[in-house]
Each structure stands twice: as C-alpha cells, then as structure tokens.
Amino acid sequence: MSRTVLITGGTSGIGRAIAEAFIVDRAEVFITGRHPDAVEQTAKETGAHGVVCDAGSPERVAALADRFGELDILVNAAGGLPDAASDGLPPLDALLAQWHSSLSQNLLTAVLTTASVQEKLTGGGSVISIGSIGAERRGGSYGAAKAALAAWNASTSAELAPKGVTCNVISAGFIAGTNFFQGQMTDERRGALVAETHNKRAGTVEDIAQTAFFLASSGARHITGQTIHVNGGAFTTR
C-alpha cells in the first residue's frame, strides 16, 4: 500500500533528496516551502504535491494539517542558518534576533508541524527530523537549536510510541550540494571539513535520504528517540 509522506523544507537539498527517495518507492509525497516558485518547480520536476507553507507559522501549519486524513511519515527538514535581518540593530537586539531566527527555523518548525499532524499519524508511522553535527560542535545559535531539537525528539518519541510511531533525528555532518552555506563555503573550509572525516569525503544528500528511508522502514521499528549521526566519522574527531 502506498504511504503518505509530508516533508517540510522539501524544495531543495536534503529535503528534496528525501522526497525523491520516497517517490521512487511510489509513496504519495507532499513537500512544503516558503517560496511559491520553488515549490511549484520542485513539484513539477519530482512529481510531488507542492504546498506553500511557512512551517514556523501556527496558522499555516494548521491549514497544512487539514489536508491530511492519515499520514504515515513526517520529515521535518525545514531549517537553516539565522536570517541576516538583524543588521543595523543594537548588539543585544541583533543577538536576540539571531537566536529567535535560529530557534524558529530549526526547532519550532518541527515542533509546530509535528503537533499539528500527530493525531493523524498512523500506527507504524515515523517522524524524522534533520539535525546537525553543529549541535555538539561549535554550532552557535544554530547548533543550540539543533541540540534542542534532539531533546524535543526524545520526549516526543515517548509520547508517540504508544501509537506505534517512531521519532528520530538524523544529525548530518558536512553535506555537499546544498544551499546551506549560502555561497560562503571556501575551498579551504571544505577541505578542512572533509579532512575531519574517516572516509575522507563530503556527505551527500543521498546519504541522508537513504538514512531517512531506512528509519521509516519496517526494519527500524525498534529505533526511536535516537539521534543518528551521519558524518563519515567526523563527530569523533577532536
């Protein structure tokens, strides 16, 4: 039977790769994003259903949830570095704006979306959230938000486990081929990140997508409340 999958932040990078993995498996996939043009183009190219939605807006998230009768898999892939809109503010105001942005994008999007659809999640379903190695290593406000995501995931796992729903975080290391660094990645920085890995390669969006696909499979039903590190061994490097 075809599964129904919702992926926030599914228009590019990791979110899009996860969408494509489930589409290959003939799932009915819904992707969301904040920008109508990107949502429309990605939906057309992948065959997913595109929905314009800011996952940080309670009103829009509630409207998104109304689209579903039942939902098998939720992937919280929305997130990113803090907005630069704080430029020109006094230092403490700018700092507060940065932290609000990080928490909104990387924690509250997952909290709100999951809360809105949790009654519709089917037994045997999965909630998968995309975390980051930055939660444990020099991540600033972004890393702190991802660390909070892992703590929230553990409590959500306990809450949803009686329904037969698993909840896990995939903590990604350096993943090439995404817009995460917003064009600021230098060759020197890239080389340093690759050098930290044991297998001496950058991660790919497919690495994360296949991990997500496994966590939503029948072979992963006893894996819940966990943070799965996918970083080529970089997490253990000091």
Short mmCIF file of C-alpha atoms in Angstrom, two decimals:
data_model
loop_
_atom_site.label_atom_id
_atom_site.label_comp_id
_atom_site.label_asym_id
_atom_site.label_seq_id
_atom_site.Cartn_x
_atom_site.Cartn_y
_atom_site.Cartn_z
CA MET A 1 0.00 0.00 0.00
CA SER A 2 1.28 3.45 -0.91
CA ARG A 3 2.44 5.56 2.02
CA THR A 4 1.67 9.25 2.52
CA VAL A 5 4.73 11.36 3.30
CA LEU A 6 4.99 15.02 4.32
CA ILE A 7 8.38 16.75 4.04
CA THR A 8 8.81 20.32 5.24
CA GLY A 9 11.59 22.22 3.50
CA GLY A 10 11.34 19.77 0.63
CA THR A 11 12.17 22.05 -2.30
CA SER A 12 15.96 21.64 -2.30
CA GLY A 13 18.95 19.92 -0.77
CA ILE A 14 18.32 17.24 1.82
CA GLY A 15 14.53 17.70 1.85
CA ARG A 16 14.27 17.25 -1.91
CA ALA A 17 16.54 14.18 -1.89
CA ILE A 18 14.36 12.57 0.78
CA ALA A 19 11.26 13.36 -1.26
CA GLU A 20 12.79 11.73 -4.32
CA ALA A 21 13.70 8.58 -2.35
CA PHE A 22 10.10 8.10 -1.23
CA ILE A 23 8.72 8.94 -4.68
CA VAL A 24 10.85 6.14 -6.16
CA ASP A 25 9.14 3.86 -3.62
CA ARG A 26 5.77 5.05 -5.03
CA ALA A 27 4.76 6.97 -1.95
CA GLU A 28 2.41 9.93 -2.21
CA VAL A 29 4.73 12.76 -1.23
CA PHE A 30 3.86 16.30 -0.15
CA ILE A 31 6.63 18.89 0.02
CA THR A 32 6.44 22.33 1.57
CA GLY A 33 8.44 25.52 1.24
CA ARG A 34 8.03 29.25 1.78
CA HIS A 35 8.66 30.35 -1.80
CA PRO A 36 5.87 29.63 -4.33
CA ASP A 37 8.17 29.47 -7.38
CA ALA A 38 10.48 26.94 -5.75
CA VAL A 39 7.56 24.81 -4.53
CA GLU A 40 5.93 24.80 -7.96
CA GLN A 41 9.14 23.97 -9.82
CA THR A 42 10.20 21.17 -7.46
CA ALA A 43 6.73 19.62 -7.52
CA LYS A 44 6.76 19.67 -11.31
CA GLU A 45 10.23 18.13 -11.52
CA THR A 46 9.71 15.39 -8.93
CA GLY A 47 6.04 14.52 -9.11
CA ALA A 48 5.44 15.52 -5.51
CA HIS A 49 2.47 17.58 -4.32
CA GLY A 50 3.72 21.09 -3.56
CA VAL A 51 2.29 23.20 -0.75
CA VAL A 52 3.41 26.74 0.05
CA CYS A 53 3.75 26.85 3.82
CA ASP A 54 5.90 28.63 6.37
CA ALA A 55 6.40 25.86 8.93
CA GLY A 56 7.05 28.47 11.59
CA SER A 57 3.52 29.88 11.32
CA PRO A 58 0.89 28.18 13.52
CA GLU A 59 -1.92 29.29 11.23
CA ARG A 60 -0.29 27.96 8.07
CA VAL A 61 0.79 24.73 9.73
CA ALA A 62 -2.77 24.13 10.96
CA ALA A 63 -4.07 24.67 7.41
CA LEU A 64 -1.45 22.23 6.12
CA ALA A 65 -2.56 19.55 8.59
CA ASP A 66 -6.16 19.89 7.40
CA ARG A 67 -5.09 18.45 4.04
CA PHE A 68 -4.50 15.01 5.54
CA GLY A 69 -6.82 12.31 6.74
CA GLU A 70 -3.95 10.00 7.65
CA LEU A 71 -0.20 10.47 7.44
CA ASP A 72 2.43 7.73 7.51
CA ILE A 73 5.69 9.68 7.57
CA LEU A 74 6.62 13.22 8.59
CA VAL A 75 10.08 14.55 7.76
CA ASN A 76 11.00 17.84 9.42
CA ALA A 77 13.65 19.11 7.01
CA ALA A 78 12.90 22.83 7.19
CA GLY A 79 15.74 24.83 8.74
CA GLY A 80 18.88 26.79 8.07
CA LEU A 81 21.23 29.46 9.29
CA PRO A 82 19.75 32.53 11.02
CA ASP A 83 18.41 35.36 8.89
CA ALA A 84 20.57 38.44 8.39
CA ALA A 85 17.65 40.82 9.02
CA SER A 86 19.23 41.90 12.32
CA ASP A 87 21.87 44.01 10.55
CA GLY A 88 21.87 47.58 11.88
CA LEU A 89 20.28 46.74 15.23
CA PRO A 90 21.99 47.43 18.57
CA PRO A 91 24.26 44.49 19.52
CA LEU A 92 21.98 42.81 22.05
CA ASP A 93 18.91 43.29 19.87
CA ALA A 94 20.80 41.78 16.94
CA LEU A 95 21.86 38.85 19.11
CA LEU A 96 18.29 38.25 20.26
CA ALA A 97 17.03 38.40 16.66
CA GLN A 98 19.67 35.89 15.60
CA TRP A 99 18.68 33.43 18.32
CA HIS A 100 14.97 33.86 17.63
CA SER A 101 15.64 33.14 13.95
CA SER A 102 17.67 30.00 14.70
CA LEU A 103 15.12 28.63 17.13
CA SER A 104 12.18 29.40 14.85
CA GLN A 105 13.74 27.80 11.77
CA ASN A 106 15.40 24.75 13.32
CA LEU A 107 13.28 23.85 16.34
CA LEU A 108 9.84 25.43 16.26
CA THR A 109 9.13 24.42 12.65
CA ALA A 110 9.45 20.79 13.72
CA VAL A 111 7.54 21.29 16.98
CA LEU A 112 4.59 23.02 15.30
CA THR A 113 4.35 20.71 12.30
CA THR A 114 4.57 17.55 14.38
CA ALA A 115 1.98 18.80 16.87
CA SER A 116 -0.39 19.70 14.04
CA VAL A 117 -0.36 16.23 12.45
CA GLN A 118 0.41 13.87 15.32
CA GLU A 119 -3.20 12.74 15.69
CA LYS A 120 -3.17 11.77 12.02
CA LEU A 121 -0.02 9.68 12.15
CA THR A 122 -0.73 6.03 11.53
CA GLY A 123 0.48 3.11 13.61
CA GLY A 124 3.81 2.07 12.20
CA GLY A 125 4.47 5.66 11.17
CA SER A 126 7.60 7.74 11.62
CA VAL A 127 8.67 11.27 12.47
CA ILE A 128 12.16 12.07 11.21
CA SER A 129 13.85 15.40 11.91
CA ILE A 130 17.04 16.70 10.34
CA GLY A 131 19.61 17.75 12.92
CA SER A 132 23.25 18.74 12.65
CA ILE A 133 26.73 17.95 13.91
CA GLY A 134 26.67 21.61 14.98
CA ALA A 135 24.52 20.56 17.95
CA GLU A 136 27.67 19.19 19.58
CA ARG A 137 30.43 21.15 17.88
CA ARG A 138 30.77 24.94 17.67
CA GLY A 139 27.29 25.49 16.31
CA GLY A 140 26.36 28.81 17.91
CA SER A 141 22.65 29.66 17.92
CA TYR A 142 22.07 27.25 15.02
CA GLY A 143 23.74 24.37 16.87
CA ALA A 144 21.89 25.16 20.08
CA ALA A 145 18.59 24.99 18.21
CA LYS A 146 19.56 21.62 16.76
CA ALA A 147 20.55 20.37 20.22
CA ALA A 148 17.12 21.42 21.47
CA LEU A 149 15.63 19.53 18.53
CA ALA A 150 17.23 16.33 19.78
CA ALA A 151 15.92 16.89 23.32
CA TRP A 152 12.42 17.57 21.97
CA ASN A 153 12.65 14.45 19.81
CA ALA A 154 13.35 12.26 22.84
CA SER A 155 10.24 13.48 24.65
CA THR A 156 8.11 13.26 21.51
CA SER A 157 9.26 9.69 20.97
CA ALA A 158 7.99 8.74 24.44
CA GLU A 159 4.70 10.49 23.75
CA LEU A 160 4.03 8.88 20.36
CA ALA A 161 5.48 5.41 20.97
CA PRO A 162 2.17 4.02 22.35
CA LYS A 163 0.65 4.77 18.92
CA GLY A 164 3.42 2.76 17.23
CA VAL A 165 5.13 5.88 15.86
CA THR A 166 8.92 6.19 15.94
CA CYS A 167 10.71 9.55 16.26
CA ASN A 168 14.36 10.05 15.37
CA VAL A 169 16.83 12.78 14.45
CA ILE A 170 19.41 12.44 11.69
CA SER A 171 22.43 14.51 12.70
CA ALA A 172 24.12 15.47 9.43
CA GLY A 173 27.77 16.40 9.08
CA PHE A 174 29.09 18.39 6.13
CA ILE A 175 26.78 17.72 3.19
CA ALA A 176 27.89 18.94 -0.24
CA GLY A 177 25.49 20.11 -2.92
CA THR A 178 23.14 22.16 -0.73
CA ASN A 179 22.47 25.87 -0.25
CA PHE A 180 23.22 25.66 3.46
CA PHE A 181 26.34 27.85 3.40
CA GLN A 182 24.66 30.44 1.17
CA GLY A 183 27.66 30.70 -1.15
CA GLN A 184 30.13 31.34 1.69
CA MET A 185 31.92 27.97 1.59
CA THR A 186 35.61 28.38 0.71
CA ASP A 187 37.84 25.67 -0.73
CA GLU A 188 39.94 25.82 2.43
CA ARG A 189 36.93 25.32 4.70
CA ARG A 190 35.60 22.50 2.53
CA GLY A 191 38.97 20.75 2.64
CA ALA A 192 39.09 21.03 6.43
CA LEU A 193 35.62 19.56 6.84
CA VAL A 194 36.40 16.64 4.55
CA ALA A 195 39.72 16.04 6.33
CA GLU A 196 37.83 15.57 9.63
CA THR A 197 36.01 12.52 8.26
CA HIS A 198 37.37 8.99 8.48
CA ASN A 199 36.44 8.16 4.90
CA LYS A 200 37.77 11.46 3.52
CA ARG A 201 34.72 12.54 1.56
CA ALA A 202 31.92 15.03 1.88
CA GLY A 203 28.50 13.72 2.72
CA THR A 204 25.81 13.74 0.05
CA VAL A 205 22.12 14.45 0.19
CA GLU A 206 21.59 10.82 -0.84
CA ASP A 207 23.41 9.67 2.32
CA ILE A 208 20.81 11.47 4.43
CA ALA A 209 17.90 10.46 2.21
CA GLN A 210 18.73 6.77 2.44
CA THR A 211 19.10 7.00 6.22
CA ALA A 212 15.66 8.63 6.41
CA PHE A 213 14.21 5.93 4.16
CA PHE A 214 15.62 3.24 6.45
CA LEU A 215 14.29 4.90 9.61
CA ALA A 216 10.81 4.84 8.06
CA SER A 217 11.11 1.16 7.13
CA SER A 218 9.88 -1.98 8.87
CA GLY A 219 13.49 -2.81 9.76
CA ALA A 220 13.77 0.23 12.03
CA ARG A 221 10.71 -0.19 14.24
CA HIS A 222 12.78 -0.62 17.42
CA ILE A 223 14.82 2.52 16.75
CA THR A 224 13.18 5.53 18.36
CA GLY A 225 14.15 8.51 20.48
CA GLN A 226 17.59 8.44 18.89
CA THR A 227 19.99 10.83 17.18
CA ILE A 228 21.65 9.04 14.26
CA HIS A 229 24.99 10.59 13.29
CA VAL A 230 25.72 10.58 9.55
CA ASN A 231 29.05 12.35 9.15
CA GLY A 232 31.72 9.90 7.97
CA GLY A 233 33.20 9.68 11.44
CA ALA A 234 33.79 13.43 11.78
CA PHE A 235 31.91 13.56 15.09
CA THR A 236 34.63 11.54 16.82
CA THR A 237 37.47 13.74 15.53
CA ARG A 238 38.94 16.21 18.05
#
